[in-house]
Amino acid sequence: MKLDLKIQPLSSWITAKQEPLLIAGPCSAETEEQLVATAHLLANTGRVSALRAGIWKPRTRPGEFEGIGSIGLEWLKRAKAETGLPTAVEVATGKHVEEALKAGVDIFWVGARSTVNPFTVQEIADALQGVDIPVMVKNPVNPDLSLWIGALERINRAGITKLAAIHRGFSSFEKTAFRNEPMWDLAINLKTHAPELPIICDPSHISGNRELIPYVSQKAMDLDMQGLMIESHIDPSVAWTDAKQQLTPSALSDLIDRLTLRKANVVNVEVKDKLADLRSQIDKLDDLVIQKLAERMKIVEQIGNYKKDNGITILQVNRWDEILQKRTNYAKALNLSPEFTEKLLELIHGESIRKQTEIMNKGQNEAPVQEKLTHA
């Protein structure tokens, strides 16, 4: 289902100095000297299109540094005046919006902890009524596409048409190398719902450490995301927040130099024809896969009816374990990853269980009605 968002093109409200579009700056504005010095170094790279800085910082526990507060907005004004870089800050309340607007901040973003709460998003949206300013919405902390979409819709309905999404990864119970799991499929799903919506990637919060930032940045470019937001500090070793995931401006410039940029649109006719031929082959195979799945489900229905007639339970764990082991081994021999195969089999198995459950329950809800008619 396509989203009904009224959006202006990204190029209408921010100009990329070079490809890719880059928004950079310290996780937190700590001192005036730190912020302004970092801004100058970033501007001197010739790559940064906007200066980001955390003014108000939502922290997990009380007593941690929660941002320098409103005074930092004055530092941003100075940084902008001296470097010419537009400024961007996170806003989490209506008061933040009012203060940032008064200070002349150019771009707002809604943070992941705010996106997760519709009441908070609506408060921000209400404060933005009648204002013409770009707003970027980070994905919620938890992997919930509906919350992300809902936040974008609320901001858009407030009249904000300079709108973008920020993919910063999702909290996961399983701990991996990433601070926040990328879950790229959710960002791709959002793009499917809103093709015109720009998506900017935040490799800093996905990675949690500077070593992974180049990998995540390249992946984002390969998935045709429209830009990057990367945290940069004049001296990350002494940063007050998120020291491990910040880069020096020079390291950031080197990272951008090493990125391979590819185009979504194919111009070369020969390449376009070859892709069209390969995609045609995929289309035929996809049709065949769906046809075979439909045939499989017909047999599942027969099994469901047979189980019902003979008083056999739907779920038989031994049979499922056998399927999982045999199919996974077979798929591995065909160079399919075990993770993909297991997910696919779980989806098919889940649909099989649903169909058999439907068959088992068929007619049970009708019996009481029939009984009432009999005794009427």
XYZ file of C-alpha atoms in Angstrom:
376
model
C 0.000 0.000 0.000
C 1.458 3.338 -1.076
C 1.492 6.106 1.531
C -0.285 9.370 0.755
C 2.567 11.716 1.686
C 2.970 15.181 0.209
C 6.734 15.570 -0.077
C 9.095 18.010 -1.737
C 12.240 16.580 -3.358
C 15.293 16.396 -1.113
C 17.215 18.658 -3.484
C 14.685 21.447 -2.857
C 15.767 21.887 0.776
C 19.356 20.671 1.035
C 22.196 20.815 -1.470
C 24.812 18.092 -1.479
C 28.314 19.604 -1.582
C 29.466 16.317 -3.116
C 27.974 12.864 -3.478
C 26.797 11.407 -1.221
C 24.819 13.952 0.777
C 26.545 14.186 4.167
C 25.215 15.579 7.444
C 27.873 15.495 10.154
C 28.809 16.868 13.548
C 29.320 15.868 17.159
C 26.954 13.582 19.014
C 26.672 16.348 21.634
C 27.484 20.020 21.685
C 29.804 20.080 24.720
C 31.490 23.476 24.676
C 31.377 26.406 22.317
C 35.008 25.861 21.343
C 34.498 22.145 20.650
C 31.431 22.714 18.480
C 32.780 25.662 16.478
C 36.204 24.069 15.917
C 34.597 20.814 14.742
C 32.300 22.774 12.427
C 35.243 24.544 10.804
C 37.104 21.283 10.213
C 33.986 19.681 8.714
C 33.350 22.681 6.464
C 36.972 22.573 5.286
C 36.505 19.033 3.956
C 34.168 20.465 1.335
C 31.903 17.446 1.742
C 29.517 18.320 4.553
C 26.157 19.821 3.650
C 24.778 20.396 7.159
C 26.113 20.503 10.708
C 24.343 18.248 13.216
C 24.741 18.476 16.998
C 22.874 17.095 19.981
C 21.541 19.918 22.163
C 19.058 17.921 24.227
C 20.089 14.301 24.777
C 17.594 11.647 25.932
C 19.558 9.369 28.270
C 18.689 5.920 29.549
C 19.482 6.701 33.181
C 19.282 9.910 35.245
C 22.555 11.552 36.152
C 24.089 11.009 32.715
C 24.895 13.999 30.508
C 21.568 15.047 28.990
C 22.860 17.715 26.658
C 24.096 21.231 27.190
C 20.596 22.619 26.613
C 19.424 25.844 25.042
C 22.760 27.636 25.375
C 24.089 25.268 22.716
C 21.709 26.825 20.203
C 23.730 30.043 20.440
C 26.888 28.079 19.688
C 25.202 26.600 16.633
C 24.310 30.101 15.450
C 27.968 31.090 15.692
C 29.115 27.915 13.897
C 26.651 28.596 11.101
C 27.694 32.252 10.794
C 31.386 31.344 10.562
C 31.150 28.288 8.277
C 27.960 28.837 6.284
C 26.779 25.316 7.148
C 23.039 24.873 7.783
C 22.366 23.423 11.237
C 20.347 20.401 12.369
C 19.191 19.365 15.856
C 16.978 16.734 17.449
C 13.706 17.982 18.946
C 11.698 15.906 21.402
C 9.123 18.343 22.814
C 7.048 21.288 21.677
C 9.347 23.559 23.726
C 12.393 22.237 21.867
C 10.694 23.126 18.582
C 9.924 26.654 19.743
C 13.452 27.309 21.023
C 15.155 25.831 17.963
C 12.947 27.844 15.612
C 13.714 31.013 17.545
C 17.439 30.263 17.277
C 17.205 29.844 13.497
C 18.009 26.123 13.292
C 17.590 24.972 9.692
C 16.669 21.276 9.997
C 15.012 19.230 12.741
C 15.060 15.523 13.358
C 12.797 13.389 15.530
C 14.797 10.837 17.494
C 14.212 7.097 17.796
C 12.999 7.371 21.401
C 10.441 9.963 20.330
C 9.237 8.117 17.227
C 8.230 5.183 19.411
C 5.651 7.349 21.229
C 2.739 8.749 19.154
C 1.885 11.258 21.914
C 5.389 12.724 21.712
C 5.330 12.819 17.913
C 1.938 14.536 17.942
C 3.205 17.176 20.383
C 6.094 17.899 18.015
C 3.734 17.933 15.028
C 1.401 20.396 16.775
C 4.327 22.724 17.471
C 5.296 22.561 13.785
C 1.876 23.637 12.480
C 2.295 26.509 10.016
C 6.097 26.202 9.943
C 8.067 25.606 6.746
C 11.124 23.654 7.886
C 12.688 20.318 6.904
C 12.086 17.470 9.358
C 13.766 14.062 9.376
C 12.220 11.176 11.311
C 14.393 8.405 12.732
C 13.034 4.883 12.901
C 11.671 3.852 16.313
C 13.976 2.000 18.697
C 12.021 -1.227 18.223
C 11.486 -2.805 14.774
C 7.959 -1.539 14.122
C 7.364 -0.192 10.627
C 3.881 1.083 11.528
C 5.294 3.378 14.232
C 7.822 4.785 11.773
C 5.149 5.361 9.140
C 2.776 6.833 11.710
C 5.358 9.365 12.848
C 6.066 10.419 9.257
C 2.334 10.799 8.600
C 1.791 12.918 11.723
C 4.614 15.290 10.787
C 3.421 15.441 7.178
C -0.162 16.226 8.227
C 1.164 19.153 10.237
C 2.079 20.708 6.884
C 5.730 19.621 6.739
C 6.493 18.686 3.128
C 10.294 18.848 3.399
C 10.387 15.398 4.896
C 12.898 12.546 5.124
C 13.393 9.352 7.096
C 16.568 8.366 8.935
C 17.492 4.706 9.208
C 19.533 4.257 12.414
C 18.955 0.576 13.154
C 16.785 -1.227 15.684
C 17.153 -2.583 19.182
C 17.470 -6.354 19.245
C 17.370 -8.927 22.025
C 20.262 -10.758 20.399
C 23.538 -8.891 20.831
C 25.697 -8.757 17.708
C 28.577 -6.660 16.410
C 26.147 -3.792 15.813
C 24.880 -1.393 18.455
C 21.537 -1.417 16.647
C 20.671 -4.133 14.142
C 20.435 -2.635 10.621
C 17.389 -4.723 9.631
C 17.749 -3.317 6.123
C 14.534 -5.023 5.033
C 12.473 -2.601 7.152
C 14.064 0.419 5.478
C 13.489 -1.201 2.085
C 9.875 -1.882 3.066
C 9.405 1.783 3.970
C 10.799 2.777 0.568
C 8.324 0.418 -1.072
C 5.446 2.146 0.753
C 6.752 5.645 -0.046
C 9.062 5.621 -3.104
C 9.331 9.420 -3.098
C 10.468 9.575 0.546
C 14.219 10.242 0.943
C 15.933 7.851 3.361
C 19.181 8.903 4.996
C 21.303 6.359 6.853
C 22.866 6.931 10.277
C 25.830 4.501 10.315
C 27.059 5.847 13.661
C 24.082 4.561 15.658
C 23.856 1.327 13.693
C 27.543 0.577 14.226
C 28.221 1.784 17.745
C 31.919 1.768 16.895
C 33.913 3.593 14.251
C 35.378 0.395 12.753
C 31.992 -0.682 11.353
C 30.958 2.727 9.994
C 32.625 2.279 6.544
C 30.860 -1.074 6.023
C 27.436 0.292 6.999
C 27.945 3.446 4.913
C 28.789 1.410 1.813
C 25.805 -0.868 2.373
C 23.528 2.179 2.613
C 24.890 3.525 -0.665
C 24.432 0.147 -2.352
C 20.780 0.202 -1.257
C 20.334 3.619 -2.905
C 19.839 5.611 0.286
C 19.945 9.339 -0.340
C 22.612 10.357 2.154
C 24.473 9.747 5.391
C 24.332 11.261 8.872
C 27.631 10.519 10.640
C 28.825 11.739 14.015
C 32.121 13.619 13.952
C 34.102 15.165 16.818
C 37.334 17.135 16.842
C 38.739 14.617 19.360
C 36.484 11.557 19.841
C 38.707 10.182 22.617
C 37.425 12.881 24.997
C 33.811 13.066 23.747
C 31.220 13.285 26.510
C 28.821 10.919 24.723
C 29.210 8.032 22.262
C 32.967 8.425 21.960
C 33.427 5.044 20.234
C 31.169 5.842 17.290
C 32.496 9.280 16.368
C 35.093 10.058 13.703
C 37.455 12.982 13.369
C 36.595 15.236 10.428
C 39.682 14.038 8.529
C 38.794 10.362 9.113
C 35.260 11.113 7.942
C 36.579 12.700 4.751
C 38.778 9.641 4.100
C 35.784 7.348 4.617
C 33.718 9.226 2.035
C 36.644 9.067 -0.411
C 36.667 5.273 -0.163
C 32.953 4.793 -0.846
C 31.921 3.277 -4.160
C 28.903 5.146 -5.503
C 26.562 3.375 -7.878
C 23.544 4.672 -9.770
C 20.001 3.364 -9.479
C 19.166 4.400 -13.050
C 20.818 2.509 -15.903
C 21.839 4.620 -18.896
C 23.902 2.152 -20.945
C 21.543 0.397 -23.388
C 23.519 -2.855 -23.450
C 23.542 -3.049 -19.643
C 19.843 -2.192 -19.513
C 18.997 -4.962 -22.006
C 21.055 -7.526 -20.082
C 19.343 -6.588 -16.816
C 15.947 -6.818 -18.499
C 16.769 -10.330 -19.729
C 17.955 -11.498 -16.305
C 14.912 -9.959 -14.595
C 12.659 -11.710 -17.088
C 14.229 -15.008 -16.044
C 13.634 -14.152 -12.396
C 9.986 -13.279 -13.122
C 9.423 -16.691 -14.705
C 11.065 -18.463 -11.774
C 9.051 -16.397 -9.266
C 5.838 -17.404 -11.047
C 6.916 -21.030 -10.865
C 7.779 -20.769 -7.151
C 4.338 -19.298 -6.380
C 2.641 -21.972 -8.480
C 4.485 -24.733 -6.621
C 3.673 -23.140 -3.254
C -0.017 -23.097 -4.211
C 0.196 -26.776 -5.162
C 1.886 -27.505 -1.835
C -0.903 -25.761 0.083
C -3.518 -27.845 -1.733
C -1.811 -30.959 -0.383
C -1.669 -29.311 3.072
C -5.450 -28.922 2.926
C -5.808 -32.624 2.118
C -3.575 -33.470 5.083
C -5.649 -31.155 7.312
C -8.892 -32.897 6.333
C -7.321 -36.329 6.845
C -6.050 -35.347 10.305
C -9.462 -33.987 11.246
C -11.239 -37.168 10.132
C -8.805 -39.370 12.038
C -8.386 -37.316 15.218
C -4.720 -36.434 14.613
C -3.143 -33.264 16.043
C -2.101 -30.484 13.702
C 1.432 -30.042 15.006
C 3.827 -32.968 14.939
C 7.215 -31.747 16.116
C 9.204 -34.716 14.835
C 7.924 -34.155 11.299
C 8.801 -30.430 11.453
C 12.332 -31.191 12.729
C 12.783 -33.680 9.893
C 11.675 -31.113 7.271
C 13.920 -28.420 8.734
C 17.005 -30.601 8.819
C 16.587 -32.195 5.383
C 15.642 -28.990 3.559
C 18.358 -26.932 5.237
C 21.032 -29.449 4.285
C 19.717 -29.605 0.722
C 19.612 -25.810 0.448
C 23.152 -25.535 1.812
C 24.349 -27.907 -0.909
C 22.754 -25.501 -3.420
C 24.608 -22.506 -1.916
C 21.569 -21.063 -0.117
C 22.286 -19.702 3.345
C 20.878 -21.704 6.285
C 19.406 -18.508 7.775
C 17.427 -17.735 4.621
C 16.274 -21.334 4.237
C 15.121 -21.554 7.843
C 13.154 -18.291 7.600
C 11.521 -19.430 4.366
C 10.584 -22.821 5.809
C 9.180 -21.185 8.944
C 6.938 -18.974 6.805
C 5.712 -21.955 4.786
C 5.223 -24.042 7.931
C 3.335 -21.206 9.624
C 0.937 -20.928 6.689
C 0.481 -24.717 6.688
C -0.431 -24.659 10.388
C -2.848 -21.775 9.770
C -4.615 -23.641 6.956
C -4.900 -26.863 8.968
C -6.184 -24.958 12.009
C -8.854 -23.364 9.806
C -9.900 -26.812 8.592
C -9.955 -28.247 12.132
C -12.160 -25.423 13.427
C -14.502 -25.353 10.451
C -18.064 -26.052 11.525
C -17.381 -25.766 15.255
C -18.734 -22.238 15.509
C -21.803 -23.196 13.496
C -22.973 -25.966 15.874
C -24.481 -23.737 18.580
C -26.493 -21.831 15.979
C -27.845 -25.086 14.541
C -28.723 -26.277 18.029
C -30.731 -23.094 18.704
C -32.636 -23.557 15.469
C -33.415 -27.176 16.369
C -34.887 -26.227 19.756
C -36.791 -23.191 18.464
